[in-house]
CSV table of C-alpha atoms in Angstrom, one decimal:
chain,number,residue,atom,x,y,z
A,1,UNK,CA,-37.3,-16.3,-12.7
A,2,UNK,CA,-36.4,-13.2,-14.4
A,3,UNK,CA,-35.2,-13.5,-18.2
A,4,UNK,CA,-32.1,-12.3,-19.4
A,5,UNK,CA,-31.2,-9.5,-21.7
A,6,UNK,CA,-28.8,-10.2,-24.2
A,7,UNK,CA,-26.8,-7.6,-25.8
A,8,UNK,CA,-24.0,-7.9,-28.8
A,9,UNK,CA,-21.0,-6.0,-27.3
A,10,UNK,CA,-19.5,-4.0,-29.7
A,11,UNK,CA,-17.0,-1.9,-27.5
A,12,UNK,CA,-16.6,-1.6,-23.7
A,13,UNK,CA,-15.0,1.0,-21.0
A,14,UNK,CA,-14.8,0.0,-17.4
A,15,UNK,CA,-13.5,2.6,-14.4
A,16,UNK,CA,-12.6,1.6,-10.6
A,17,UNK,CA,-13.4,3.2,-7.7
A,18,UNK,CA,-11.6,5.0,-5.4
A,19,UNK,CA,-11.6,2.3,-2.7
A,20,UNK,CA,-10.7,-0.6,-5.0
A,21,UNK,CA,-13.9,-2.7,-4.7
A,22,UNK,CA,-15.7,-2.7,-7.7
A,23,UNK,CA,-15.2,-2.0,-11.4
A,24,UNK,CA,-18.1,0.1,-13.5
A,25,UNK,CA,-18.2,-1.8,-16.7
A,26,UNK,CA,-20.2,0.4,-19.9
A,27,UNK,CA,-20.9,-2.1,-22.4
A,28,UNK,CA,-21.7,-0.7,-26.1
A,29,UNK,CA,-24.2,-2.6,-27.8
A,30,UNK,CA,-25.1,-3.2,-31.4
A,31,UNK,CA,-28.6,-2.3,-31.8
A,32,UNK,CA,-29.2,-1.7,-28.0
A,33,UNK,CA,-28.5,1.5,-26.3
A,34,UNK,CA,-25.7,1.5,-23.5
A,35,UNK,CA,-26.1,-0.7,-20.6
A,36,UNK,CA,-23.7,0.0,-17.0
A,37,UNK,CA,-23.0,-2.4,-14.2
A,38,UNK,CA,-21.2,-2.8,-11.1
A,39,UNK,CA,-18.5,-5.6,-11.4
A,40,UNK,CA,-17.3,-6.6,-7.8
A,41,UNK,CA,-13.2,-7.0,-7.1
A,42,UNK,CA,-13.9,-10.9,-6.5
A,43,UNK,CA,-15.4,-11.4,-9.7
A,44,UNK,CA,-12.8,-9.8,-11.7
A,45,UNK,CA,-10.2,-11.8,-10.0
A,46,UNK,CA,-12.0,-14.8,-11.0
A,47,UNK,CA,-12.4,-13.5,-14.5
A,48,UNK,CA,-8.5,-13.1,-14.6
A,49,UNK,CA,-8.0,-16.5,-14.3
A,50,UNK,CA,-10.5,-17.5,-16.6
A,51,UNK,CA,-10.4,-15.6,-19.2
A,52,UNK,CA,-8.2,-16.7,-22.2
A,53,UNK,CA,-5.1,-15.0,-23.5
A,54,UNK,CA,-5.4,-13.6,-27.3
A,55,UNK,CA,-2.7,-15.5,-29.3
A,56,UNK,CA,-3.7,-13.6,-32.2
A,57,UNK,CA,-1.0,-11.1,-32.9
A,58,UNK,CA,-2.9,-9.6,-35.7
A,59,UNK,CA,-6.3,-9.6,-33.8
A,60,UNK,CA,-7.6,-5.9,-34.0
A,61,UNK,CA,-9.0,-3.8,-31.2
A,62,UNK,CA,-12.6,-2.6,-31.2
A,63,UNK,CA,-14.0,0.3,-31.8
A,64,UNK,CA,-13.3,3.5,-28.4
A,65,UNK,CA,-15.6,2.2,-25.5
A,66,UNK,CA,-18.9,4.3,-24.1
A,67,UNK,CA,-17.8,7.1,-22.0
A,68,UNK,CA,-18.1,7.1,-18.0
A,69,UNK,CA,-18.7,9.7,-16.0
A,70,UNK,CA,-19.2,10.3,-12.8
A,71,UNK,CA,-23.1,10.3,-13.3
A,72,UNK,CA,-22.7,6.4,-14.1
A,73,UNK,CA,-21.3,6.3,-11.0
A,74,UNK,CA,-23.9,8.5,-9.1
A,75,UNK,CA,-26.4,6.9,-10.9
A,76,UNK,CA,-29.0,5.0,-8.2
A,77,UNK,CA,-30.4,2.3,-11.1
A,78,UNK,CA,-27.3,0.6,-11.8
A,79,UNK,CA,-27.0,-2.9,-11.1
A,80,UNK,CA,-24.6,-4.8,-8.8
A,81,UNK,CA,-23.3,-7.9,-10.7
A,82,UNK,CA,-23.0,-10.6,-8.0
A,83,UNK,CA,-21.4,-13.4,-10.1
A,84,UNK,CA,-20.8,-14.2,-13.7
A,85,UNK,CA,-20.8,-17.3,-15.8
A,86,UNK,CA,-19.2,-18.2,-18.9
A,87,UNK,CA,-19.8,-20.0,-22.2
A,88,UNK,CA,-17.2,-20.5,-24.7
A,89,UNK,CA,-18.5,-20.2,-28.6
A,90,UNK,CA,-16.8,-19.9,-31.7
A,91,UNK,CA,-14.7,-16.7,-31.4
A,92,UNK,CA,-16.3,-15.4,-28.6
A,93,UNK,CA,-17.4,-16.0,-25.5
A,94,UNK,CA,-20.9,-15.2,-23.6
A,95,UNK,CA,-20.7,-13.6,-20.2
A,96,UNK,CA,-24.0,-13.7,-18.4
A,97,UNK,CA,-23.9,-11.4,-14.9
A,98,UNK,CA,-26.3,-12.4,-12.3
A,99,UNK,CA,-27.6,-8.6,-11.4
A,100,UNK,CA,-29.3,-7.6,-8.1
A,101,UNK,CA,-32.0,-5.6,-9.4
A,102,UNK,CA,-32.8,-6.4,-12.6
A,103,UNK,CA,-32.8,-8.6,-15.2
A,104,UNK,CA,-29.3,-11.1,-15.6
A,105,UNK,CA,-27.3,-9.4,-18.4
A,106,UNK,CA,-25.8,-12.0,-20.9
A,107,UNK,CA,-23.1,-10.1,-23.3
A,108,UNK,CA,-22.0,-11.5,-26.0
A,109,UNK,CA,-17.8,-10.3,-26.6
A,110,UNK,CA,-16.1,-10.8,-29.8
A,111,UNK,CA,-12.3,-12.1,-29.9
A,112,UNK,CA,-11.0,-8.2,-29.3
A,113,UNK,CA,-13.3,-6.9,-26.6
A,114,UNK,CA,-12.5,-10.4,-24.7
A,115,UNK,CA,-8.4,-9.2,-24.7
A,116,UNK,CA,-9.6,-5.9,-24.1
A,117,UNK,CA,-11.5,-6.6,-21.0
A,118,UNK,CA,-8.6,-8.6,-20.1
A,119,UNK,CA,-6.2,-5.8,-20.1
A,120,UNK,CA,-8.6,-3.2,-18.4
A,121,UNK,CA,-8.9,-5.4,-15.1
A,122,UNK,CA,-5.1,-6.6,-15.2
A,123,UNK,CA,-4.2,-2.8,-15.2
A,124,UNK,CA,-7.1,-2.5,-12.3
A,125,UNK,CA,-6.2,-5.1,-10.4
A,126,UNK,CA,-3.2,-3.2,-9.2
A,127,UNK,CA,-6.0,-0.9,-7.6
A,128,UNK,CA,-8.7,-3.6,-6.6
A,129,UNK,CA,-9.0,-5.1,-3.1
A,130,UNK,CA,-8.6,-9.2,-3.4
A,131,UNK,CA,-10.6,-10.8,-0.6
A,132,UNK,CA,-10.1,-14.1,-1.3
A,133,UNK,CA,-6.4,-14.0,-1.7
């Protein structure tokens, strides 16, 4: 069984693709370099309905995300997240992402990057494909 890698997000970016199947998510992380993956339509949907509303009107927004460009996209070594599973700590929440080639990814998101990933796949999911609906 393969270990995972955990990384302390400290800002995020995520970009969809032009046939509305899959989100790139760049995760920034403290101490860590940069780390890309593939986040499929059906497990952003099911991240929507999971994923808790900030009630916090004074809750601040991180730091500007990791930028993506098309070589993150072009890039053959990133991984293809094929679910996700959720712990809920005290202000944040730990996302671990099964991956296809390498390692799970656990990421550990502060209150702000949580809402900010929230409000990056609501605006994609306009754009993204839902299978299961």
């Amino acid at each position: 069984m393969k270990s995972a890698v955990i990384r302390q997000v400290k800002s995020m970016s995520m970009s969809c693709d032009r046939v509305g199947n899959l989100l790139l998510t760049k995760f920034s992380a403290h101490g860590a370099s940069d780390v890309a993956i593939f986040v499929p339509a059906s497990v952003v949907f099911w991240l929507l309905k999971h994923l808790p509303v900030n009630q916090d009107p004074a809750l601040q927004p991180p730091p500007p995300g990791p930028e993506i460009t098309q070589w993150d996209w072009d890039h053959p070594n990133i991984p293809r997240a094929f679910t996700v599973q959720c712990k809920v700590l005290p202000g944040k929440i730990s996302m671990t992402y099964n991956l296809d080639r390498k390692p799970d990814l656990t990421v550990v998101l502060d209150r702000s990057n949580v809402e900010l990933m929230r409000q990056i796949m609501l605006a994609y999911s306009k754009d993204l494909i839902d299978l299961d609906a």
